[in-house]
Amino acid sequence: MEIRYWGTRGSVPAPGPSTVRHGGNTSCVELRLSDDSLIIIDAGTGIRALGASLGRCEATLLLTHYHWDHIQGMPFFAPAYIPGSRITIYGPESSGRGPGHWLEEQMTVPYFPAVPAQLCGVSDYNCTPFEPFRLGDAVVRAERVCHPSVTLGYRIEEAGSSFVYISDDEVDDATPQQLQKIIALAQGADVLLHDSQYSEGEYPGHRGWGHSTPRMAVQLAQEAGVKHLVLFHHDPSHSDEQVEALADEGRSLAGDLALSVAREGDVLQITGTPTIERARQSVL
Ligand SMILES: [Zn+2]
Ligand SMILES: [Zn+2]
């Protein structure tokens, strides 16, 4: 199992010289299973460059929720317009509607010139079930996390490796019952990717907004017995230096827990001991 980060930012894209190392695109991760089949998690603006690298493709897209930073790249995902692509989309049921409705809503006039009917490469929309389900050789499990509106975390297991993706989650605001379910989702994972948007100093002014600090992410990872924690969903106002300072904040608390920061273009090998391959300059 291998993951590549195409968008690591939260809330809104933040391109520019101060974010060039960690990237300015919003949430999108490419996950390759051992047979090279493709799972994409979230469709933030990072999915545009992923699509350009793919051309016609077969893929499953798992959406965590419908905030813009997780869906806004979808109208720019070129494979969805290519005949012969087969893209299956899963997302939570929200206000009684599934992912087809919410993705098509952002493609109505006057917001966007192309109409949903042009997405000929999308073969299927599904509401994500809460029972585990199979995607090829992988088993996928979803759980609600602590974030405004219905928001999911995903656990993907394949060939003895496990990856848990929780992009938006406020650990300190979860009820004890909710926290137990989130810990169970992440239990013993090889890699947990988790929201760490705010510093401890910033958090009191953003309580209830649905995001965590590195301390909260480390605490969750330790309680779940995770092997490697990835800090994700960087605040758009944070420079590369501020993101690294947050990583240091997390490492000072992490003990034996391995900790890295998601950087656009980096590849993380999950099979065996997780290792990071730094982004090629061309990707950035
Ligand atoms: Zn978000
Ligand atoms: Zn959100």
GROMACS .gro file of N, CA and C and ligand atoms in nm, residues 65 67 69-70 147-148 151 168 209 211 233, ligand 2:
model
   34
   65HIS      N    1  -1.672   1.438   0.349
   65HIS     CA    2  -1.787   1.527   0.368
   65HIS      C    3  -1.789   1.628   0.254
   67HIS      N    4  -1.779   1.980   0.265
   67HIS     CA    5  -1.722   2.114   0.273
   67HIS      C    6  -1.635   2.136   0.149
   69ASP      N    7  -1.348   2.247   0.075
   69ASP     CA    8  -1.207   2.206   0.063
   69ASP      C    9  -1.192   2.056   0.036
   70HIS      N   10  -1.304   1.983   0.033
   70HIS     CA   11  -1.299   1.838   0.006
   70HIS      C   12  -1.370   1.798  -0.123
  147HIS      N   13  -1.699   1.673   1.369
  147HIS     CA   14  -1.681   1.785   1.276
  147HIS      C   15  -1.820   1.832   1.235
  148PRO      N   16  -1.839   1.962   1.208
  148PRO     CA   17  -1.973   2.008   1.169
  148PRO      C   18  -2.024   1.938   1.044
  151THR      N   19  -1.956   1.394   0.882
  151THR     CA   20  -1.819   1.381   0.833
  151THR      C   21  -1.766   1.244   0.872
  168ASP      N   22  -1.063   1.583   0.904
  168ASP     CA   23  -1.129   1.691   0.979
  168ASP      C   24  -1.191   1.631   1.105
  209TRP      N   25  -1.504   2.445   1.593
  209TRP     CA   26  -1.495   2.456   1.447
  209TRP      C   27  -1.464   2.322   1.382
  211HIS      N   28  -1.175   2.115   1.434
  211HIS     CA   29  -1.035   2.083   1.401
  211HIS      C   30  -0.951   2.065   1.527
  233HIS      N   31  -0.417   1.865   0.695
  233HIS     CA   32  -0.518   1.971   0.697
  233HIS      C   33  -0.457   2.098   0.758
  286ZN      ZN   34  -1.482   2.029   0.696
   0.00000   0.00000   0.00000
